[in-house]
Short mmCIF file of C-alpha atoms in Angstrom, two decimals:
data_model
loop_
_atom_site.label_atom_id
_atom_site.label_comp_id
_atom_site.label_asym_id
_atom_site.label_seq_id
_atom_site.Cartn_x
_atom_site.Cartn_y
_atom_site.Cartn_z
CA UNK W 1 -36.08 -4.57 74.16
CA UNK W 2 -36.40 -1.90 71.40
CA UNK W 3 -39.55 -0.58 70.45
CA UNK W 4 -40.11 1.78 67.60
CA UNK W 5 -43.07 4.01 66.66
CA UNK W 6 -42.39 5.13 63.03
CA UNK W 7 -45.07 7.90 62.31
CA UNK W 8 -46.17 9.62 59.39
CA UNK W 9 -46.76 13.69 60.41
CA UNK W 10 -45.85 15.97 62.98
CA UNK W 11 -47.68 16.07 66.20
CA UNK W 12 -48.95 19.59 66.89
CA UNK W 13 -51.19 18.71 69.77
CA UNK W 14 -50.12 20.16 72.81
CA UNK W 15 -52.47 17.46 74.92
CA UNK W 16 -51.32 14.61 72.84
CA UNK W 17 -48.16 15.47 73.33
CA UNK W 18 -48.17 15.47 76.88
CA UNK W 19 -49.94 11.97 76.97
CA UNK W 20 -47.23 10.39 75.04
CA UNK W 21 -44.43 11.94 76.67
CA UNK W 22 -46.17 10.59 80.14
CA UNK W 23 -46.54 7.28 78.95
CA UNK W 24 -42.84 7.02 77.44
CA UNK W 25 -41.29 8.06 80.52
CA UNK W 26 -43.11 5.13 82.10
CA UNK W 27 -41.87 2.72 79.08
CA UNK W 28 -37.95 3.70 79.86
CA UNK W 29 -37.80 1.15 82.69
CA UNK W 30 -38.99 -1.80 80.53
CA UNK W 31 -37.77 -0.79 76.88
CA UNK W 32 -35.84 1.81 74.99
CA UNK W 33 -38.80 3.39 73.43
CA UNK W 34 -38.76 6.15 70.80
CA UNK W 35 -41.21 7.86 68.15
CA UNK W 36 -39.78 8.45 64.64
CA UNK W 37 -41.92 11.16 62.59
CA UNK W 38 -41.51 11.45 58.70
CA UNK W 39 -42.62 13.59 56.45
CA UNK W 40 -46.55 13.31 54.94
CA UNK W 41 -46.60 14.07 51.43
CA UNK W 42 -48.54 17.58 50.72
CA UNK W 43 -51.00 16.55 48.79
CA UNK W 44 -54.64 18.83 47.39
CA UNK W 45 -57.92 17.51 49.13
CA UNK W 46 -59.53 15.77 46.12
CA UNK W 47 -56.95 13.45 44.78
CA UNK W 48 -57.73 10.92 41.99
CA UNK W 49 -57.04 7.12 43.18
CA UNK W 50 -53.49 6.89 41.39
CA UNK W 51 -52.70 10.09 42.87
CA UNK W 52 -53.91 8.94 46.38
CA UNK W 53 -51.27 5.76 45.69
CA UNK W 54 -48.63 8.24 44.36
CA UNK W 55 -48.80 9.77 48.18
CA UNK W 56 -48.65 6.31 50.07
CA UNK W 57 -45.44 5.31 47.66
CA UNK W 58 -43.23 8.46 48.84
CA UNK W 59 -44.83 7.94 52.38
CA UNK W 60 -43.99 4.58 52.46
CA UNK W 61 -40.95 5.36 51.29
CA UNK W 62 -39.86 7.59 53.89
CA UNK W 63 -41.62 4.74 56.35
CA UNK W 64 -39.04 1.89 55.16
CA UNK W 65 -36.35 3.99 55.34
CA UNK W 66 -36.63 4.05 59.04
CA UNK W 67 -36.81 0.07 59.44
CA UNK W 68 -33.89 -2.22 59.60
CA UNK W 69 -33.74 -6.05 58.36
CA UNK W 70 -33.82 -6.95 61.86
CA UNK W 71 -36.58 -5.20 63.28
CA UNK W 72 -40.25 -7.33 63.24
CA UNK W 73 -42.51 -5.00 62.14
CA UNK W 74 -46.44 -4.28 63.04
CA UNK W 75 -48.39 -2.24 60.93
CA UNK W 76 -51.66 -0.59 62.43
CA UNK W 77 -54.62 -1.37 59.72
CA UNK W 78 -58.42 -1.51 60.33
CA UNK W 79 -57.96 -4.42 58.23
CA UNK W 80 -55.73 -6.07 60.57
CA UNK W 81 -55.95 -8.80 63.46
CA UNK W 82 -57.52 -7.29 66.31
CA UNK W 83 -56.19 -8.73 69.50
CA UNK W 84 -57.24 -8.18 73.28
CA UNK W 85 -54.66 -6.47 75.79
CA UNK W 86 -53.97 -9.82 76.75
CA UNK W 87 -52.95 -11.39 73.70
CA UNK W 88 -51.04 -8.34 72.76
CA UNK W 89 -48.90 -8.65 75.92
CA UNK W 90 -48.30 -11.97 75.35
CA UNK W 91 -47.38 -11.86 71.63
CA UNK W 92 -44.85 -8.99 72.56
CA UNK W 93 -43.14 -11.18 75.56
CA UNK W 94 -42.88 -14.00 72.87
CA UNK W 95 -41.24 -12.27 70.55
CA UNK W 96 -38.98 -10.96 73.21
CA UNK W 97 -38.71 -14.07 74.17
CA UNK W 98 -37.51 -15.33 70.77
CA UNK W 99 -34.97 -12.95 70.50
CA UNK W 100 -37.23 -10.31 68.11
CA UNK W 101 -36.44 -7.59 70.67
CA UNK W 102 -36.21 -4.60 68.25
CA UNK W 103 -40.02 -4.28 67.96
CA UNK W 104 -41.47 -1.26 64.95
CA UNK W 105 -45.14 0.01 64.86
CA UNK W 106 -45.84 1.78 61.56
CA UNK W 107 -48.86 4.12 61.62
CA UNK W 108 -49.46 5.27 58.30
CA UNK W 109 -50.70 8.85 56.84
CA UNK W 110 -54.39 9.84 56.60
CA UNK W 111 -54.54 7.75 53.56
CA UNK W 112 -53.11 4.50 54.71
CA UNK W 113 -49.90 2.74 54.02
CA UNK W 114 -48.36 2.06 50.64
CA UNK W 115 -48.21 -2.06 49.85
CA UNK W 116 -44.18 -2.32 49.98
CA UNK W 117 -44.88 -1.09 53.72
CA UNK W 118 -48.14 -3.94 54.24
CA UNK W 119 -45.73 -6.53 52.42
CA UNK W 120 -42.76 -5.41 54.83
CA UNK W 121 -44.86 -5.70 57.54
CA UNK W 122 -44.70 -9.15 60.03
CA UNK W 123 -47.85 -8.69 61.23
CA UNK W 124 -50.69 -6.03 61.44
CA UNK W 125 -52.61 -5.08 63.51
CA UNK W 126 -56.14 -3.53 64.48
CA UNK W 127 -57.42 -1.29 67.51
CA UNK W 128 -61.43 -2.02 66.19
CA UNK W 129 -63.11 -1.09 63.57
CA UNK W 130 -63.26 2.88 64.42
CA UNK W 131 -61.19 5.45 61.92
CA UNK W 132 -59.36 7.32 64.73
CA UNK W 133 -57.00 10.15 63.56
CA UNK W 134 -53.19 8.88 63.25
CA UNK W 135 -52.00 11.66 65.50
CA UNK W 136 -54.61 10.03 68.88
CA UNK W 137 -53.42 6.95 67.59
CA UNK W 138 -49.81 7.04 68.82
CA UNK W 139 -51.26 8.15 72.33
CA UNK W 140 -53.54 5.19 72.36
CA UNK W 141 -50.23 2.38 71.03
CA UNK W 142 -48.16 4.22 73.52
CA UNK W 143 -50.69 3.68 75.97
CA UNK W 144 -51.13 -0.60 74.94
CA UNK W 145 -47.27 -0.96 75.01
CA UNK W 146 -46.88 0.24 78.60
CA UNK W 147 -50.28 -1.78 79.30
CA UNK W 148 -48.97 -5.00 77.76
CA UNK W 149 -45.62 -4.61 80.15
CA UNK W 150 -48.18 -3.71 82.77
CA UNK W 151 -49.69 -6.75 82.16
CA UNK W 152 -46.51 -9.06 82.11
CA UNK W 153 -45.34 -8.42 85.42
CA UNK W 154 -48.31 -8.53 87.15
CA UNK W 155 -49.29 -5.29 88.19
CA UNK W 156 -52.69 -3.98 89.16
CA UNK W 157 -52.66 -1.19 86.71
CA UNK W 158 -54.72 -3.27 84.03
CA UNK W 159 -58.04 -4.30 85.30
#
């Protein structure tokens, strides 16, 4: 299986970072796992709305250039179908299972995703209700991947 984080931003944490790294070293024995960062679009604090959408088109841009035909795509949206550990385990074993093994995660810049990316997307998904920044975000998905493999063998590690 191939899993893809496709990220808008650079991380700069140091802690974050470190987290990530930990948790992707775990994922190598279940999954070829890798983090793609693209550029966010510079933009001035106070942006009209057309403006706002003018920064999630060249994001989303530089998003779907990093996605193949073949790859089933989630995209992380408060909007989206929240799902238990569980259910996310299962869903990703069934579509492993179903030969979708080239699996991409979009998280989008501060101010969301453009709609070519939501319309690309297969599914999307939701960690709750909370606005968490994008960078904490790709510890926390790292950390839910290896869970939901965690999970499908059996192991003690989720309780």
């Amino acid at each position: 299986m191939n899993i893809k984080v496709v990220v808008v931003g650079k991380l700069k944490e140091k802690y974050l970072k470190q987290g990530i790294a930990e948790y992707a070293k775990r994922l190598s024995k279940f999954c070829k796992f890798e983090i793609v960062e693209v550029n966010d679009e510079k933009a001035p604090e106070k942006l009209s709305a057309a403006e706002m959408e003018q920064v999630k088109i060249v994001e989303g841009s530089r998003i779907l250039d990093k996605i193949r035909d073949k790859e089933y795509m989630f995209v992380l949206a408060i909007e989206g179908k929240e799902r238990s550990s569980e259910e996310f385990s299962t869903e990703l074993s069934k579509l492993a299972t179903y030969g979708k093994s080239d699996i991409t995660f979009v998280i989008g810049g501060s101010l969301g995703v453009s709609k070519d990316v939501m319309s690309r997307a297969n599914a999307e998904i939701s960690f709750g209700r909370f606005t968490l920044p994008h960078q904490l975000m790709r510890l926390v998905l790292t950390e839910q991947i290896y869970r939901a493999f965690m999970i499908n063998i059996g192991s003690p590690y989720h309780k």
